[in-house]
C-alpha positions as a Python dict, from the first residue, in 0.01 Angstrom:
ca = {
    (1, 'M'): (0, 0, 0),
    (2, 'G'): (112, 226, 286),
    (3, 'D'): (-33, 536, 120),
    (4, 'A'): (-369, 364, 71),
    (5, 'I'): (-384, 268, 438),
    (6, 'R'): (-281, 617, 545),
    (7, 'D'): (-545, 774, 317),
    (8, 'R'): (-814, 538, 445),
    (9, 'S'): (-717, 616, 805),
    (10, 'K'): (-748, 988, 736),
    (11, 'E'): (-1093, 931, 581),
    (12, 'L'): (-1209, 732, 885),
    (13, 'I'): (-1080, 993, 1128),
    (14, 'E'): (-1251, 1272, 934),
    (15, 'T'): (-1578, 1076, 926),
    (16, 'A'): (-1559, 1019, 1303),
    (17, 'R'): (-1487, 1390, 1357),
    (18, 'R'): (-1788, 1494, 1147),
    (19, 'E'): (-2016, 1249, 1330),
    (20, 'S'): (-1890, 1371, 1666),
    (21, 'D'): (-1949, 1732, 1565),
    (22, 'E'): (-2300, 1643, 1450),
    (23, 'S'): (-2375, 1471, 1782),
    (24, 'L'): (-2254, 1773, 1975),
    (25, 'R'): (-2464, 2004, 1755),
    (26, 'I'): (-2777, 1796, 1821),
    (27, 'L'): (-2714, 1797, 2196),
    (28, 'T'): (-2642, 2168, 2205),
    (29, 'E'): (-2960, 2248, 2009),
    (30, 'A'): (-3155, 2039, 2259),
    (31, 'G'): (-3001, 2238, 2545),
    (32, 'I'): (-2797, 1944, 2672),
    (33, 'T'): (-2438, 1983, 2782),
    (34, 'L'): (-2235, 1688, 2903),
    (35, 'D'): (-1913, 1695, 3097),
    (36, 'T'): (-1731, 1399, 2947),
    (37, 'S'): (-1511, 1373, 3255),
    (38, 'Q'): (-1825, 1307, 3465),
    (39, 'W'): (-2035, 1093, 3228),
    (40, 'L'): (-1917, 784, 3041),
    (41, 'T'): (-2081, 542, 2802),
    (42, 'I'): (-2135, 196, 2946),
    (43, 'K'): (-1848, 67, 2734),
    (44, 'R'): (-1607, 339, 2851),
    (45, 'Y'): (-1715, 291, 3213),
    (46, 'A'): (-1649, -84, 3188),
    (47, 'E'): (-1307, -24, 3033),
    (48, 'R'): (-1210, 236, 3292),
    (49, 'Y'): (-1309, 22, 3592),
    (50, 'G'): (-1198, -315, 3452),
    (51, 'I'): (-1538, -484, 3438),
    (52, 'T'): (-1763, -604, 3158),
    (53, 'M'): (-2043, -409, 2995),
    (54, 'Q'): (-2282, -680, 3116),
    (55, 'V'): (-2183, -615, 3478),
    (56, 'V'): (-2250, -243, 3434),
    (57, 'T'): (-2589, -314, 3275),
    (58, 'N'): (-2676, -554, 3558),
    (59, 'W'): (-2574, -297, 3819),
    (60, 'I'): (-2804, -42, 3655),
    (61, 'S'): (-3093, -291, 3648),
    (62, 'R'): (-3042, -393, 4011),
    (63, 'G'): (-3004, -37, 4139),
    (64, 'I'): (-2640, -72, 4244),
    (65, 'I'): (-2583, 223, 4014),
    (66, 'P'): (-2858, 464, 4127),
    (67, 'A'): (-3100, 609, 3874),
    (68, 'D'): (-2965, 960, 3935),
    (69, 'C'): (-2623, 835, 3826),
    (70, 'T'): (-2742, 724, 3484),
    (71, 'M'): (-2865, 924, 3190),
    (72, 'T'): (-3031, 831, 2862),
    (73, 'V'): (-2982, 1068, 2569),
    (74, 'P'): (-3272, 1022, 2327),
    (75, 'E'): (-3112, 1259, 2075),
    (76, 'L'): (-2830, 1007, 2038),
    (77, 'N'): (-3042, 696, 1980),
    (78, 'D'): (-3108, 647, 2354),
    (79, 'L'): (-2739, 635, 2441),
    (80, 'R'): (-2699, 541, 2809),
    (81, 'L'): (-2441, 717, 3020),
    (82, 'V'): (-2310, 639, 3367),
    (83, 'K'): (-2168, 890, 3613),
    (84, 'N'): (-1793, 840, 3639),
    (85, 'Q'): (-1747, 709, 3993),
    (86, 'A'): (-1684, 372, 4154),
    (87, 'Y'): (-1999, 191, 4266),
    (88, 'R'): (-1854, -124, 4420),
}
Protein backbone atom coordinates (compact mmCIF):
# COMPACT_ATOMS: atom_id res chain seq x y z
CA MET A 1 0.00 0.00 0.00
CA GLY A 2 2.84 2.41 0.77
CA ASP A 3 4.31 2.07 -2.71
CA ALA A 4 0.94 2.82 -4.31
CA ILE A 5 0.56 5.98 -2.25
CA ARG A 6 4.11 7.04 -3.03
CA ASP A 7 3.58 6.42 -6.76
CA ARG A 8 0.30 8.34 -6.74
CA SER A 9 1.96 11.23 -4.91
CA LYS A 10 4.71 11.35 -7.53
CA GLU A 11 2.07 11.38 -10.30
CA LEU A 12 0.19 14.26 -8.65
CA ILE A 13 3.36 16.28 -8.14
CA GLU A 14 4.39 15.75 -11.76
CA THR A 15 0.92 16.78 -12.97
CA ALA A 16 1.07 19.94 -10.85
CA ARG A 17 4.55 20.71 -12.19
CA ARG A 18 3.40 20.32 -15.81
CA GLU A 19 0.35 22.53 -15.21
CA SER A 20 2.51 25.17 -13.54
CA ASP A 21 4.96 25.10 -16.42
CA GLU A 22 2.08 25.46 -18.89
CA SER A 23 0.70 28.45 -16.97
CA LEU A 24 4.09 30.13 -16.97
CA ARG A 25 4.48 29.46 -20.71
CA ILE A 26 1.08 31.06 -21.43
CA LEU A 27 1.94 34.12 -19.34
CA THR A 28 5.37 34.48 -20.89
CA GLU A 29 3.95 34.25 -24.42
CA ALA A 30 1.47 36.97 -23.49
CA GLY A 31 4.34 39.17 -22.28
CA ILE A 32 3.29 38.94 -18.64
CA THR A 33 5.80 38.42 -15.87
CA LEU A 34 4.72 38.15 -12.25
CA ASP A 35 6.88 38.48 -9.19
CA THR A 36 5.33 35.88 -6.91
CA SER A 37 6.77 37.63 -3.87
CA GLN A 38 4.72 40.74 -4.76
CA TRP A 39 1.47 39.20 -6.07
CA LEU A 40 -0.60 36.53 -4.33
CA THR A 41 -3.81 34.73 -5.17
CA ILE A 42 -6.74 35.69 -2.96
CA LYS A 43 -6.42 32.35 -1.17
CA ARG A 44 -2.69 32.79 -0.50
CA TYR A 45 -3.21 36.39 0.62
CA ALA A 46 -5.91 35.28 3.08
CA GLU A 47 -3.67 32.52 4.44
CA ARG A 48 -0.67 34.82 4.80
CA TYR A 49 -2.58 37.56 6.64
CA GLY A 50 -4.86 35.30 8.69
CA ILE A 51 -8.18 36.37 7.21
CA THR A 52 -10.81 34.66 5.09
CA MET A 53 -11.05 34.74 1.31
CA GLN A 54 -14.45 36.42 1.71
CA VAL A 55 -12.88 39.30 3.63
CA VAL A 56 -10.30 39.80 0.87
CA THR A 57 -13.03 39.75 -1.80
CA ASN A 58 -15.10 42.24 0.20
CA TRP A 59 -12.09 44.54 0.62
CA ILE A 60 -11.55 44.48 -3.14
CA SER A 61 -15.23 45.28 -3.79
CA ARG A 62 -15.29 48.11 -1.25
CA GLY A 63 -12.01 49.65 -2.43
CA ILE A 64 -10.08 48.95 0.77
CA ILE A 65 -7.67 47.14 -1.51
CA PRO A 66 -7.14 49.72 -4.29
CA ALA A 67 -7.68 48.76 -7.91
CA ASP A 68 -3.98 49.28 -8.68
CA CYS A 69 -3.18 46.63 -6.06
CA THR A 70 -5.22 43.93 -7.79
CA MET A 71 -4.68 42.18 -11.08
CA THR A 72 -6.82 39.84 -13.16
CA VAL A 73 -5.00 37.41 -15.45
CA PRO A 74 -7.35 36.44 -18.28
CA GLU A 75 -4.84 33.90 -19.62
CA LEU A 76 -5.33 31.94 -16.40
CA ASN A 77 -9.13 31.85 -16.37
CA ASP A 78 -9.41 35.37 -14.91
CA LEU A 79 -7.29 34.53 -11.88
CA ARG A 80 -7.34 37.47 -9.45
CA LEU A 81 -4.16 38.51 -7.70
CA VAL A 82 -3.59 40.90 -4.82
CA LYS A 83 -0.42 42.86 -4.15
CA ASN A 84 1.35 41.39 -1.13
CA GLN A 85 1.01 44.12 1.49
CA ALA A 86 -1.15 44.74 4.54
CA TYR A 87 -4.26 46.79 3.86
CA ARG A 88 -5.79 47.03 7.33
